[in-house]
Coordinates of C-alpha atoms in Angstrom, one line a residue:
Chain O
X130 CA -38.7 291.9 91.4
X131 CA -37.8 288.6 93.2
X132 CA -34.4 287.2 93.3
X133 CA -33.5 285.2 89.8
X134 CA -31.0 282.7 89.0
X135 CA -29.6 284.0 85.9
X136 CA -30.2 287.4 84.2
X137 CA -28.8 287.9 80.5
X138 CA -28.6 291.2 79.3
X139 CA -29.3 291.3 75.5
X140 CA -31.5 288.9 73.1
X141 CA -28.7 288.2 70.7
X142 CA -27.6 285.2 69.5
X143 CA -25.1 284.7 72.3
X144 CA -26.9 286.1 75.1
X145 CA -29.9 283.2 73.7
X146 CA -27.6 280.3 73.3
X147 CA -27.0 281.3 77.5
X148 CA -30.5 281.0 78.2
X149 CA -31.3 278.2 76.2
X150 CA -28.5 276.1 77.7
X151 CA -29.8 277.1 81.4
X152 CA -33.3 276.9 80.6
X153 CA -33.1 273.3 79.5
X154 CA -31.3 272.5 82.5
X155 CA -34.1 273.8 84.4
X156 CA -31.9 277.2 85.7
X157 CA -34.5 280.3 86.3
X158 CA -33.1 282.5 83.4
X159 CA -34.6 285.8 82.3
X160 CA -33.3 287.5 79.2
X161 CA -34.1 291.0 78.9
X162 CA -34.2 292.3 75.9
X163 CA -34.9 296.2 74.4
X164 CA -36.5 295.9 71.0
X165 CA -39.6 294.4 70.4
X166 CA -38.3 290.8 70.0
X167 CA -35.0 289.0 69.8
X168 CA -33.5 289.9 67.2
X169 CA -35.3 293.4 66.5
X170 CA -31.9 295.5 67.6
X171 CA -29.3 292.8 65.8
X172 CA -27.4 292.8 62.9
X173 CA -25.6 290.4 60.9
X174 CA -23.1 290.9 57.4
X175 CA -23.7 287.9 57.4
X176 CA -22.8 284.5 57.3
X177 CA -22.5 281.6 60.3
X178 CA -19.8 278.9 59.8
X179 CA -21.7 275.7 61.3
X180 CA -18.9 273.3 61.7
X181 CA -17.2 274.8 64.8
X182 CA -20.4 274.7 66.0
X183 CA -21.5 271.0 66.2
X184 CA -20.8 269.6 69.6
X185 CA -22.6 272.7 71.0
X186 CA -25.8 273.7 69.7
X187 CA -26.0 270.7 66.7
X188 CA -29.7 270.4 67.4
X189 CA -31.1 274.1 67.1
X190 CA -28.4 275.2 64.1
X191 CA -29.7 272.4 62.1
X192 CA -33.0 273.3 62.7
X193 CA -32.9 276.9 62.7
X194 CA -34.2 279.6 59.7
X195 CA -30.8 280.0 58.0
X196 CA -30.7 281.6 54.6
X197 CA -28.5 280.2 51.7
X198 CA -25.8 277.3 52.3
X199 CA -22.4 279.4 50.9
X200 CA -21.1 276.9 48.3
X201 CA -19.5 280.2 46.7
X202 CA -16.6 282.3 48.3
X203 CA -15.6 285.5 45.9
X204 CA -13.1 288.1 46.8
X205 CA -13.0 291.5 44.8
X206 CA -9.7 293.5 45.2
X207 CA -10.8 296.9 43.6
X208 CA -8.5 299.4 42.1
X209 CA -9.8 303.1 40.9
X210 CA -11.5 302.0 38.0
X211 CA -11.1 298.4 37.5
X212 CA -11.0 295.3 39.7
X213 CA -9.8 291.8 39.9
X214 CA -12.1 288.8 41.6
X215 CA -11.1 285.6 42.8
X216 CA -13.6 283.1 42.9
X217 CA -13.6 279.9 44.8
X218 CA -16.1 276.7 45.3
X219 CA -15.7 273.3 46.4
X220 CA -18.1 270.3 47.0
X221 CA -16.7 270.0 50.6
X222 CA -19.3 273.1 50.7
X223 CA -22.2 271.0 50.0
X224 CA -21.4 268.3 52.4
X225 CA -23.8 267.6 55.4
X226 CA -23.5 269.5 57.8
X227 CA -23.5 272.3 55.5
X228 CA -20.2 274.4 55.7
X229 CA -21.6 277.8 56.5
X230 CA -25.1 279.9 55.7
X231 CA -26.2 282.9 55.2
X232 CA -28.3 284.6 58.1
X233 CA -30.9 287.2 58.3
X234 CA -30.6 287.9 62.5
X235 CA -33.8 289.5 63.3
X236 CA -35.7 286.6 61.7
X237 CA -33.1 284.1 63.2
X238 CA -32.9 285.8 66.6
X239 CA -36.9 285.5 67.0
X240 CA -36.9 281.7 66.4
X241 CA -34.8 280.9 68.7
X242 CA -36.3 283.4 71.3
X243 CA -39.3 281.0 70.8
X244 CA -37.0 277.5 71.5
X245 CA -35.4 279.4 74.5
X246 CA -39.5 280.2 75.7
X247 CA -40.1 276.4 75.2
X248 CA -37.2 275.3 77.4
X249 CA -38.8 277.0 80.1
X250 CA -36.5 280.4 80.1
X251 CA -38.1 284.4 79.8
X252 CA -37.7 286.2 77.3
X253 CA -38.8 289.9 78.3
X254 CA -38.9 292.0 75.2
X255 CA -38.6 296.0 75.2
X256 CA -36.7 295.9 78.5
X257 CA -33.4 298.0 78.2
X258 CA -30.7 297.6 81.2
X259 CA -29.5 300.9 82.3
X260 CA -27.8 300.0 85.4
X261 CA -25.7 297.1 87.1
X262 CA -26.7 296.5 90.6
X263 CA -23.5 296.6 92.8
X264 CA -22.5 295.3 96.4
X265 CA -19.3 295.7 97.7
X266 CA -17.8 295.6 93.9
X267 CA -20.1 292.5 93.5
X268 CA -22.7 292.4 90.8
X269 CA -25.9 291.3 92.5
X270 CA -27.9 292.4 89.3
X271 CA -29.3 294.8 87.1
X272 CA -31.1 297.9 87.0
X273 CA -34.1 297.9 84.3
X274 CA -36.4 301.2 83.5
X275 CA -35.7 301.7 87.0
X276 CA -36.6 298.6 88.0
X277 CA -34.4 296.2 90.3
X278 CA -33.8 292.8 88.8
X279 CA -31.5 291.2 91.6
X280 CA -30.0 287.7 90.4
X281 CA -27.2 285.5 91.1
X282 CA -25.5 286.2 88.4
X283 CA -25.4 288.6 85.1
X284 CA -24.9 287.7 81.8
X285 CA -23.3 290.6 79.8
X286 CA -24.4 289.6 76.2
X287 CA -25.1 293.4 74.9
X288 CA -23.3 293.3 71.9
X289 CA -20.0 295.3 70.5
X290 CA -20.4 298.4 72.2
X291 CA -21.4 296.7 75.6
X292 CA -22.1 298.9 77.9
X293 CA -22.1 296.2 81.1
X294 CA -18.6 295.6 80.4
X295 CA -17.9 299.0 81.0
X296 CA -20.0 299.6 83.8
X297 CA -18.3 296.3 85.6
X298 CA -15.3 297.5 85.3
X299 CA -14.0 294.7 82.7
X300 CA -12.8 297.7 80.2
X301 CA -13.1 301.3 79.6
X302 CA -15.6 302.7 76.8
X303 CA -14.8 301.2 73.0
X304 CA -11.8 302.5 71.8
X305 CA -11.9 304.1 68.1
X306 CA -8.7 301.7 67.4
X307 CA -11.1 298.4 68.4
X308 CA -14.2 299.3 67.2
X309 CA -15.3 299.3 63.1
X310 CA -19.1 300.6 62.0
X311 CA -21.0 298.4 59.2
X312 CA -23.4 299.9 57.3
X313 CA -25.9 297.6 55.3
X314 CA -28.6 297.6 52.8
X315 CA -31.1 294.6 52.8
X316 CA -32.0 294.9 49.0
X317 CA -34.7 292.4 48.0
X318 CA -35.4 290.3 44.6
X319 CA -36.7 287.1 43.8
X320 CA -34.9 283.5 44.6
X321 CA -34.2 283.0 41.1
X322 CA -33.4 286.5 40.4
X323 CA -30.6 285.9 42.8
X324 CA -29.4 282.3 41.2
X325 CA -29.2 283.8 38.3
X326 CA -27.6 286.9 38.6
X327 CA -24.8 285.3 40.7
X328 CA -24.8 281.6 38.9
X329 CA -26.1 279.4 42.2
X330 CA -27.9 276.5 42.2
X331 CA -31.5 276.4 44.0
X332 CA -30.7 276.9 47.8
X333 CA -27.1 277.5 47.6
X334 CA -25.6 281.2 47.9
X335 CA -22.2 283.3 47.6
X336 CA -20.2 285.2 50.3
X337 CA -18.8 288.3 48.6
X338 CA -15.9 290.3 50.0
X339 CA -14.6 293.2 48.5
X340 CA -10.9 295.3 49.4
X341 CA -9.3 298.4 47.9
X342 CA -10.1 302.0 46.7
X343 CA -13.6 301.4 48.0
X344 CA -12.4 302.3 51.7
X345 CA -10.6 305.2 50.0
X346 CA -7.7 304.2 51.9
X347 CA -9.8 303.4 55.6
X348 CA -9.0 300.1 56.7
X349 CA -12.4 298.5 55.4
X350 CA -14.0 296.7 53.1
X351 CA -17.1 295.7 51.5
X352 CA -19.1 293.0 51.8
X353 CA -22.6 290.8 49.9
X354 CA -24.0 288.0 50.7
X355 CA -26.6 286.5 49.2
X356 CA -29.9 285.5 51.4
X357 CA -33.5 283.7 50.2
X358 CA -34.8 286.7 48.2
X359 CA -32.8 289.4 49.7
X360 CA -29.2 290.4 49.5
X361 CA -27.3 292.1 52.2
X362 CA -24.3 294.6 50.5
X363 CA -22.5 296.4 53.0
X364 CA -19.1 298.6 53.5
X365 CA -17.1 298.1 57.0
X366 CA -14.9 301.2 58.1
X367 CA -12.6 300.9 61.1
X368 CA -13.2 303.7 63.4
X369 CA -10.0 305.5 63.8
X370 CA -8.6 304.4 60.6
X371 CA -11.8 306.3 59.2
X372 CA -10.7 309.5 61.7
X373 CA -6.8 309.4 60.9
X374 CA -7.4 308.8 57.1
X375 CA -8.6 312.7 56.4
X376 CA -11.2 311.8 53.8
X377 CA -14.0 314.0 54.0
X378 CA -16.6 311.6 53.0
X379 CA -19.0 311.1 55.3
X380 CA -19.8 307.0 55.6
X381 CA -22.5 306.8 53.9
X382 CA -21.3 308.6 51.0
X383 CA -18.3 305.9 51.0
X384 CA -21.1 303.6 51.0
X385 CA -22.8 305.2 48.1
X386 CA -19.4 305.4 46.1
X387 CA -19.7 301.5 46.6
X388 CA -22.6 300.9 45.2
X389 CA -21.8 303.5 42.2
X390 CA -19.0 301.4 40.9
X391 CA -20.2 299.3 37.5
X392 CA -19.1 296.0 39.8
X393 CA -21.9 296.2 42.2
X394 CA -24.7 298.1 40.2
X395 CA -24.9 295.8 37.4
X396 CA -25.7 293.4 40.6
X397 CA -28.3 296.0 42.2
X398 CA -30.6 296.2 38.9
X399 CA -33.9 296.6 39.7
X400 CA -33.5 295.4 43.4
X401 CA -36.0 297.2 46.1
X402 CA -34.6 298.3 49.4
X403 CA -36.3 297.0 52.0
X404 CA -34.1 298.0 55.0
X405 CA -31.3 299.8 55.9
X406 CA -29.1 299.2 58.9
X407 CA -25.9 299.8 60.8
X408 CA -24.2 298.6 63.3
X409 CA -20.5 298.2 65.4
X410 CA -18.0 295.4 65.2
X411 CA -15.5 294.9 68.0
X412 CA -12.4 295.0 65.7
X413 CA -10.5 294.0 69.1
X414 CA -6.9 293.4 67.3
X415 CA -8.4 289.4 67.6
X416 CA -7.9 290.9 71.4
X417 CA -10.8 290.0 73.5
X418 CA -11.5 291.4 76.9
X419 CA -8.5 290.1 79.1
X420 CA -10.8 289.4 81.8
X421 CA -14.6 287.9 80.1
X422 CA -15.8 287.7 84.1
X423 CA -16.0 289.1 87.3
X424 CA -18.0 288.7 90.8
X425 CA -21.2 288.1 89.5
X426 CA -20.7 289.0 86.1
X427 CA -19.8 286.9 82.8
X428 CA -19.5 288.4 79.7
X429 CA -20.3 286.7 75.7
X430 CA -20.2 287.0 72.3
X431 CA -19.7 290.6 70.8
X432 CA -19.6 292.1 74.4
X433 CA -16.4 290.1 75.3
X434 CA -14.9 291.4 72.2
X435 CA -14.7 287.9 70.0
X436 CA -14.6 288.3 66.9
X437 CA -11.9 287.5 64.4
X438 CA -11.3 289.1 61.0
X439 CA -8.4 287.5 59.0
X440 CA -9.6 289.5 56.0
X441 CA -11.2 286.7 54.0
X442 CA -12.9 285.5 56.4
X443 CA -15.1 287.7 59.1
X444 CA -16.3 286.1 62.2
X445 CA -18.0 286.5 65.1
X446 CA -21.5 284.4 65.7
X447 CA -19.9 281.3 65.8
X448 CA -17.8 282.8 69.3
X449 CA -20.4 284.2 70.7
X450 CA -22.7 280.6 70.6
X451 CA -19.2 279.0 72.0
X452 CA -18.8 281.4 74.6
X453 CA -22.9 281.4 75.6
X454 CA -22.9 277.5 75.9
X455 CA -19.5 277.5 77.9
X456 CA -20.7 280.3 80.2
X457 CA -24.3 278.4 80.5
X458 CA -21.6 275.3 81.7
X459 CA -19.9 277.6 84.0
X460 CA -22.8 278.8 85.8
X461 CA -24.6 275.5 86.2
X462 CA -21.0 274.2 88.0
X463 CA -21.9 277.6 90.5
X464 CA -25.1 277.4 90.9
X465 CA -24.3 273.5 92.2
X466 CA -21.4 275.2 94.2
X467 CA -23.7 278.3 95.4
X468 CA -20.9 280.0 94.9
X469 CA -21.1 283.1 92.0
X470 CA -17.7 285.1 92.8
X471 CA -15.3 285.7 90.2
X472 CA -12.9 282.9 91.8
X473 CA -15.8 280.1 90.5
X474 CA -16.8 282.3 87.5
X475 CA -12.8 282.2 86.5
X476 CA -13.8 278.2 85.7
X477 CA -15.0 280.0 82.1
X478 CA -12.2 281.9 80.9
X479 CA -10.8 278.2 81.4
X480 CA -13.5 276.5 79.5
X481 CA -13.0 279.3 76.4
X482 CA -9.5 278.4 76.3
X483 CA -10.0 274.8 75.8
X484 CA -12.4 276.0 72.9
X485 CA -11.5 277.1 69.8
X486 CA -12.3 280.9 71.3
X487 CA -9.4 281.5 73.0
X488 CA -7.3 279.1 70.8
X489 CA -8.3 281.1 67.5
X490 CA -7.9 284.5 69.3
X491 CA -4.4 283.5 70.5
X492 CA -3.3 282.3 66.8
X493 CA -4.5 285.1 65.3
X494 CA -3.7 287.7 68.2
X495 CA -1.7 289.8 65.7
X496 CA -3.2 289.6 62.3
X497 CA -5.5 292.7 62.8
X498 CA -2.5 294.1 62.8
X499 CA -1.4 293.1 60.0
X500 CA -4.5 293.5 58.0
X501 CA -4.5 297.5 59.1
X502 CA -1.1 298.2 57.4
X503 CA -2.7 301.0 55.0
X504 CA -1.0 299.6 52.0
X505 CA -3.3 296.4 52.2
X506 CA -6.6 298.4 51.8
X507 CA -4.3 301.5 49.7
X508 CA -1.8 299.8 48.0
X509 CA -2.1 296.2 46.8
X510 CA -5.7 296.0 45.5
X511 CA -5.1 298.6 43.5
X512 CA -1.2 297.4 42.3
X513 CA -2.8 294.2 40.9
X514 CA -5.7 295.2 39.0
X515 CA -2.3 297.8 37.2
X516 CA -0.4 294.9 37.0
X517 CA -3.3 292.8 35.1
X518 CA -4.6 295.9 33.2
X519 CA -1.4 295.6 31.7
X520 CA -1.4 292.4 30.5
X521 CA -4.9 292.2 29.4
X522 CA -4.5 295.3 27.5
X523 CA -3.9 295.8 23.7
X524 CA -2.7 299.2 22.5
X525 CA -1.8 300.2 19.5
X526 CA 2.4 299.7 19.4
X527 CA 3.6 296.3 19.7
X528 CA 3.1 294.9 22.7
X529 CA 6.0 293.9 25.8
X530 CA 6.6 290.4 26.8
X531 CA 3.8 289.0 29.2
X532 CA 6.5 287.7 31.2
X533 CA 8.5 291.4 31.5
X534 CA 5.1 293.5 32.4
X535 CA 4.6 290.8 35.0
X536 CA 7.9 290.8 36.1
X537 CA 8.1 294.3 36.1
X538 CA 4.7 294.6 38.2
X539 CA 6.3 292.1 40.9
X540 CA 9.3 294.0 40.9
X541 CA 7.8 297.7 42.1
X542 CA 5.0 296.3 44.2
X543 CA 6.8 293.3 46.1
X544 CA 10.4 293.3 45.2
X545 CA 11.6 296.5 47.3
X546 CA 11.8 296.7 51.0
X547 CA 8.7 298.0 51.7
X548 CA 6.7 295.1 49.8
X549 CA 9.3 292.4 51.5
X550 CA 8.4 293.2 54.5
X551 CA 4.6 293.2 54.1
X552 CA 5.2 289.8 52.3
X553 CA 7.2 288.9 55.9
X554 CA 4.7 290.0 57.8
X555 CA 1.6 288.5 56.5
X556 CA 3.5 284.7 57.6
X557 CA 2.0 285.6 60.9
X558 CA -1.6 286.0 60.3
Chain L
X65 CA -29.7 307.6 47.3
X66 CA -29.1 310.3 50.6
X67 CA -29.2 308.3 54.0
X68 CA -32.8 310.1 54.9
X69 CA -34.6 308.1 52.1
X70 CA -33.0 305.0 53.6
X71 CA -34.4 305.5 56.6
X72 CA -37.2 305.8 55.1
X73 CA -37.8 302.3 54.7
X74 CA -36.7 301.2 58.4
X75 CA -39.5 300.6 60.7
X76 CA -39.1 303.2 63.7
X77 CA -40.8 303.4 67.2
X78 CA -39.9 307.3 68.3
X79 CA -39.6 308.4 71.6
X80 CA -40.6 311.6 72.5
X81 CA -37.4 312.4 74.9
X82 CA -33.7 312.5 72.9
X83 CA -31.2 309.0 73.7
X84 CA -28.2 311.2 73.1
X85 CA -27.3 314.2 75.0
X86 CA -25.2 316.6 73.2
X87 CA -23.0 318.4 75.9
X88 CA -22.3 321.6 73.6
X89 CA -20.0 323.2 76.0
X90 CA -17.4 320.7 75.2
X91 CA -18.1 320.2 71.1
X92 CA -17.7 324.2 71.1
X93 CA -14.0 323.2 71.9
X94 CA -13.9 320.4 69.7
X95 CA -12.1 321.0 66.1
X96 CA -12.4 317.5 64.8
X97 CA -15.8 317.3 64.9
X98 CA -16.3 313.1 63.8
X99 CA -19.4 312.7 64.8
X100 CA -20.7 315.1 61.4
X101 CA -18.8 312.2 59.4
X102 CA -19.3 309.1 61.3
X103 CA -23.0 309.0 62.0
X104 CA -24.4 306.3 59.1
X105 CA -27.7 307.8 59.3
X106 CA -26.0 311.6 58.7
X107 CA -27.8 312.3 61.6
X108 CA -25.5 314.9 62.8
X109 CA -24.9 318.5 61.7
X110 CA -24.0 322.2 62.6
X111 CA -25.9 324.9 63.3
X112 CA -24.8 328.1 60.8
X113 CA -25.7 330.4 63.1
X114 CA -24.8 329.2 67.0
X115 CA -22.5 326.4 65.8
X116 CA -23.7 324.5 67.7
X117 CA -23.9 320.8 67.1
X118 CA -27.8 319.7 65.9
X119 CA -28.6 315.9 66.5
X120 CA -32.3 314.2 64.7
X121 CA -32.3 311.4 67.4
X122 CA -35.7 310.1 65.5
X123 CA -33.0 308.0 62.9
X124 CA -30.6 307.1 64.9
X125 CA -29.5 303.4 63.8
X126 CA -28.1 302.8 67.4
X127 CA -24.9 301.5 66.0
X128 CA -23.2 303.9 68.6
X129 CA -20.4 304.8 66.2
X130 CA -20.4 308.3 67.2
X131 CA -20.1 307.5 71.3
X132 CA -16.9 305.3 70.1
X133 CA -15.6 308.4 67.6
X134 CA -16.0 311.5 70.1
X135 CA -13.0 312.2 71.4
X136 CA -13.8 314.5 74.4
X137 CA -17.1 311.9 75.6
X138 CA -18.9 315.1 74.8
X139 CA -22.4 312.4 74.2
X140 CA -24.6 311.5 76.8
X141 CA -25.2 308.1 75.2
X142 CA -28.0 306.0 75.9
X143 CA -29.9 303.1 74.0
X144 CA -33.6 304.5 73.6
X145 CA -36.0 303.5 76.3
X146 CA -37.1 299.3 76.0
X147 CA -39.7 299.3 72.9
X148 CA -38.0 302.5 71.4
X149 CA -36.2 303.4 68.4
X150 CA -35.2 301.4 65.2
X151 CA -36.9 297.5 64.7
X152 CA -35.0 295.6 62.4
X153 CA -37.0 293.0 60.2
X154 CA -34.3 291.4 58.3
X155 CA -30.8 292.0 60.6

């Protein structure tokens, strides 16, 4: 194949955002891509917050086939046999432009394959890259189905477990400690099923995390989010929390145990499941790749490893739109510069640090850390719902103070040096 | 509901050749064996009678939880071929 300008490596959602930027620009961009369409190999939990993204892609979010506007953020904390759920919702959540949505990516992905296509960029479906081409250490390309696609420059937007990253030298292969697997139903009812069963108005939709004995003591969690006339319920399970923990459940029987609990199978009743799914999260500590480029080679989204999990919230598509625009910025300043080495390519890593990528990655570099204290999945879910089973209960003696069981509660979980220090700790999420 | 009946639902494009390699030599060796846990689709197993380690690629999700999870790189690990494999229609 003839020389191209731009070659991106992965029909995701950052890898598309790339293109799109290029294409309107009149760049010759060709995104390969392995399943049938955009979209086809891609999963989401999900949910896209749409405010950080507004002075980059304003005009195709707006547009685009989102699901449910979120207007309803819950969090479950699960003990053994009971649980205790926090529920929040503001009118700030209904304000234009809406807060965050609910997203269905292979639906998603697939429209805006079609708006990159209009801008004048190519969008080869069931293409799979096995191969960078290399010069000298440079990356002049990439190898398809044994096909040579020499270009100018590589865009590495494969997703988690990127396997260009590693093949350019940018990191070894996924570590255990920064990857987690997601496991997901798709589970389909009717719109108003859905608004009723989880009290939203027409159009609106919840964001449901869940922490605790569901993991059985894997740093984890659960997760459901309503879509149109689907939900998505899923269980994330850190990979070498899941190895060092010992259980001998096998995921998807962690997953099962999920769905068992009273909690989510009074919200499953009668709901068909329509597909079911998997996929990895880089879990990267909020650590991204310490190096997102190289000679020839830029790397986005998932691939460069940002993502950032602060527990109640869980992101990563909004970073990997950021980084696809600013990458699409850096290689139009090349291109005009006919100069692809890493030296002009380093112009990005400067452009993501005047973003809120690198800003959030750097104020949250140590929360993951944090978060994967076992007690946190192990410990506290489980000591509140004790605590509040407590209060709420009525035996058949007389009954304690409100005020001693409480205090006693915040005495044995927080009030000891263990629990102190957690308390410390969490100042620096 | 066991992971097979899942699967069940998934729209899949099977390729006749295997994705994954299993290098047995090296799982022989292996006594944590994650990949029999791991795998979402419970794709992996052992064999009773050469213990060997038994992979139905056909399912395979392509999360690539078990390439992160072996500890020895025992998997030859590669996406199926362009067109190949699992086609998600929700995502």
């Amino acid at each position: 194949m003839e020389q191209v300008d731009v070659v991106v490596v992965g029909g995701g959602i950052g890898g598309l955002t790339c293109a799109y930027c290029l294409a309107q620009e009149g760049m010759q961009v060709l995104v390969l891509e392995r399943g049938d369409h955009p979209g086809s190999k891609n999963v989401t939990g999900g949910r896209i917050y749409l405010r950080p993204l507004q002075s980059y892609l304003p005009e195709i979010l707006n547009a685009a086939p989102l699901e449910r506007a979120v207007t309803k953020e819950v969090i479950t904390m699960m003990g053994e046999d009971s649980s205790c759920t926090v529920q929040f919702t503001s009118d700030k959540f209904r304000e234009q432009p809406l807060h965050s949505h609910t997203i269905l990516r292979s639906r998603f992905d697939k429209w805006f394959g079609e708006r990159v296509i209009e801008k004048g960029g190519f969008i080869i479906p069931q293409r799979r890259v096995t191969d960078l081409m290399k010069d000298d250490g440079r990356i002049v390309g990439v190898v398809s189905e044994e096909e040579e696609i020499p270009a100018n420059v590589v865009v590495a937007a494969d997703g988690a477990l990127s396997l260009m990253a590693e093949q350019a030298g940018l990191r070894g292969p996924l570590a255990p400690r920064y990857a987690a697997v997601a496991l997901k139903e798709v589970i389909k009812f009717t719109p108003e099923i859905i608004e009723e069963r989880f009290g939203l108005a027409p159009g609106e939709g919840a964001a449901h995390l869940f922490f605790g004995s569901i993991t059985q003591g894997i740093f984890g969690g659960g997760f459901l989010y309503t879509n149109r006339d689907t939900i998505s319920l899923g269980v994330v399970l850190g990979i070498e929390s899941f190895v060092q923990s010992g259980q001998a459940a096998e995921t998807h029987q962690i997953f099962e145990a999920f769905k068992d609990r009273k909690e989510i199978a009074s919200l499953l009743k009668d709901g068909k499941l329509v597909e079911y799914s998997a996929h990895l999260i880089p879990e990267g500590g909020n650590r991204p790749l310490p190096q997102p480029y190289g000679d020839g080679i830029l790397v986005v989204g998932d691939a460069a490893g940002f993502t950032l999990n602060l527990g109640v919230t869980v992101r990563g598509m909004e970073y990997a739109v950021a980084s696809g625009y600013l990458a699409a910025q850096t290689i139009k300043k090349a291109k005009v510069m006919g100069d692809f080495s890493a030296s002009t390519l380093a112009q990005y890593e400067t452009l993501l640090r005047e973003s809120f990528v690198l800003q959030d990655m750097n104020t949250f570099r140590n929360s993951l850390d944090i978060l994967e204290n076992r007690r946190m999945v192990g410990f506290y879910p489980q000591w509140i719902c004790k605590v509040l089973e407590e209060i709420f209960w009525i035996g058949e003696g007389p009954k304690k103070r409100i005020s001693a069981t409480a205090w006693n509660g915040v005495k044995e979980g927080l009030l000891n040096p263990t629990g102190l220090k957690d308390l410390w700790r969490l100042k620096r999420i | 509901m066991d992971p097979a009946s899942k699967l069940s639902v998934d729209a899949f494009k099977n390729d006749q050749v295997p994705h994954i390699i299993v290098r047995q030599e090296i799982c022989l060796q292996c006594d944590l064996k994650p990949c029999l846990r791991i795998c979402p689709a419970g794709l992996y197993s052992i064999s009773e009678e050469t213990r060997e380690i038994l992979l139905e690629y056909t399912g395979c999700l392509e999360c690539g939880s078990c390439r992160v999870v072996c500890p020895h790189g025992a998997l030859e690990w590669y996406y199926p071929r362009g067109g190949f494999g699992v086609q998600y229609r929700y995502g």
